[in-house]
XYZ file of C-alpha atoms in Angstrom:
136
model
C -45.984 13.761 -4.538
C -46.892 17.114 -4.512
C -48.846 18.827 -7.173
C -45.636 21.140 -7.915
C -43.369 17.852 -8.186
C -45.709 16.239 -10.650
C -45.755 19.291 -12.946
C -42.347 19.335 -12.826
C -41.799 15.764 -13.879
C -44.424 15.981 -16.504
C -42.873 19.150 -17.935
C -39.400 17.308 -18.089
C -40.918 14.302 -19.931
C -42.885 16.654 -22.362
C -39.577 18.579 -23.018
C -37.483 15.361 -23.683
C -40.060 14.117 -26.256
C -40.588 17.266 -27.915
C -36.657 17.714 -28.116
C -36.267 14.104 -29.423
C -38.852 14.889 -32.135
C -37.450 18.251 -33.314
C -33.853 16.475 -33.520
C -35.240 13.662 -35.770
C -37.331 15.955 -38.058
C -34.718 18.670 -37.979
C -31.418 16.656 -38.582
C -29.373 17.631 -41.572
C -27.834 14.122 -41.995
C -29.066 10.424 -41.507
C -28.239 9.018 -37.721
C -25.281 6.848 -38.956
C -23.618 9.916 -40.546
C -24.338 12.056 -37.451
C -22.902 9.326 -35.028
C -19.655 9.023 -37.344
C -19.244 12.679 -37.113
C -19.737 12.739 -33.274
C -17.338 9.902 -33.076
C -14.503 11.707 -35.086
C -14.860 14.708 -32.998
C -14.624 12.733 -29.764
C -11.829 10.954 -31.230
C -10.045 14.283 -32.235
C -10.530 15.733 -28.765
C -9.140 12.339 -27.287
C -5.979 12.657 -29.353
C -5.607 16.237 -28.668
C -5.748 15.555 -24.655
C -3.344 12.659 -24.908
C -0.869 14.888 -26.788
C -1.232 17.610 -24.217
C -0.778 15.364 -21.582
C 2.426 14.020 -23.177
C 3.899 17.251 -23.604
C 3.510 18.355 -20.193
C 4.442 15.023 -18.781
C 7.750 15.303 -20.851
C 8.316 18.920 -19.699
C 7.892 18.003 -16.046
C 10.289 15.087 -16.399
C 12.767 17.591 -17.992
C 12.383 20.019 -15.030
C 12.435 17.536 -12.399
C 15.521 15.607 -14.063
C 17.708 18.623 -13.529
C 16.894 19.019 -9.809
C 17.055 15.516 -9.013
C 20.942 15.229 -8.578
C 21.064 18.284 -6.027
C 18.165 16.487 -4.370
C 20.013 13.145 -4.295
C 22.905 14.802 -2.933
C 21.077 16.992 -0.051
C 19.427 13.795 1.117
C 22.658 11.709 1.256
C 24.074 14.622 3.352
C 21.080 14.610 5.625
C 21.215 10.953 5.965
C 25.027 11.104 7.151
C 24.190 13.531 9.779
C 21.256 11.733 11.013
C 23.617 8.805 11.270
C 26.245 10.561 13.051
C 23.677 12.004 15.382
C 22.570 8.544 16.220
C 25.987 7.311 16.731
C 26.707 10.394 19.268
C 23.248 9.516 21.319
C 24.313 5.703 21.550
C 27.846 7.052 22.843
C 26.031 9.394 25.376
C 23.730 6.784 26.208
C 26.392 4.243 27.233
C 28.423 6.854 29.223
C 25.279 7.752 31.160
C 24.454 4.109 31.808
C 28.051 3.784 33.114
C 27.858 6.632 35.114
C 24.565 5.354 36.674
C 25.954 2.206 37.450
C 29.146 3.668 38.985
C 26.841 5.622 41.297
C 24.519 2.655 41.815
C 27.367 0.704 42.818
C 29.089 3.101 45.169
C 28.035 2.565 48.784
C 26.871 5.686 50.850
C 28.697 6.635 54.017
C 26.667 5.948 57.321
C 25.543 9.080 58.911
C 28.049 8.598 61.893
C 30.874 8.773 59.589
C 29.939 12.033 57.691
C 31.800 14.921 58.873
C 30.044 18.328 58.947
C 31.963 21.378 59.021
C 30.511 24.435 61.028
C 29.427 27.371 58.842
C 30.943 30.975 59.962
C 28.179 33.495 60.669
C 28.533 36.628 58.487
C 29.687 39.747 60.509
C 26.699 41.809 61.857
C 25.944 44.266 59.751
C 25.510 48.008 60.493
C 22.432 50.092 59.475
C 24.495 53.332 59.000
C 24.840 54.192 55.251
C 28.508 53.941 54.152
C 30.275 57.443 53.656
C 30.116 58.903 50.335
C 33.856 59.683 48.959
C 34.691 63.299 49.261
C 35.251 65.311 46.318
C 38.589 67.172 47.058
């Protein structure tokens, strides 16, 4: 350890011993009585914390109790919509699979049987600009 760290540890130990000695010599009551007072203070603090927790818990249950029915109704409504959407998706899947099966079973015509119709060529365009209507 370095010299500074050793000094810090030594100072901590000396301070703890001095604090213990001062506490024992200057204590206004005997140890048993001080421990009893400390235990009473801790029990009081614990009881206060438990009471505060129970009051807060009860208040939260009351608040959520009023919201719960509307949440349940909304949840039920959303579940019904999801079920309906799933049914519609299943119907679409079935109809698409039926269409693809029908398309796969249809035999394509051989190229010799396909008739191609001639396409009419568009009329030749003139580069002259159309005449503007006269303002008579």
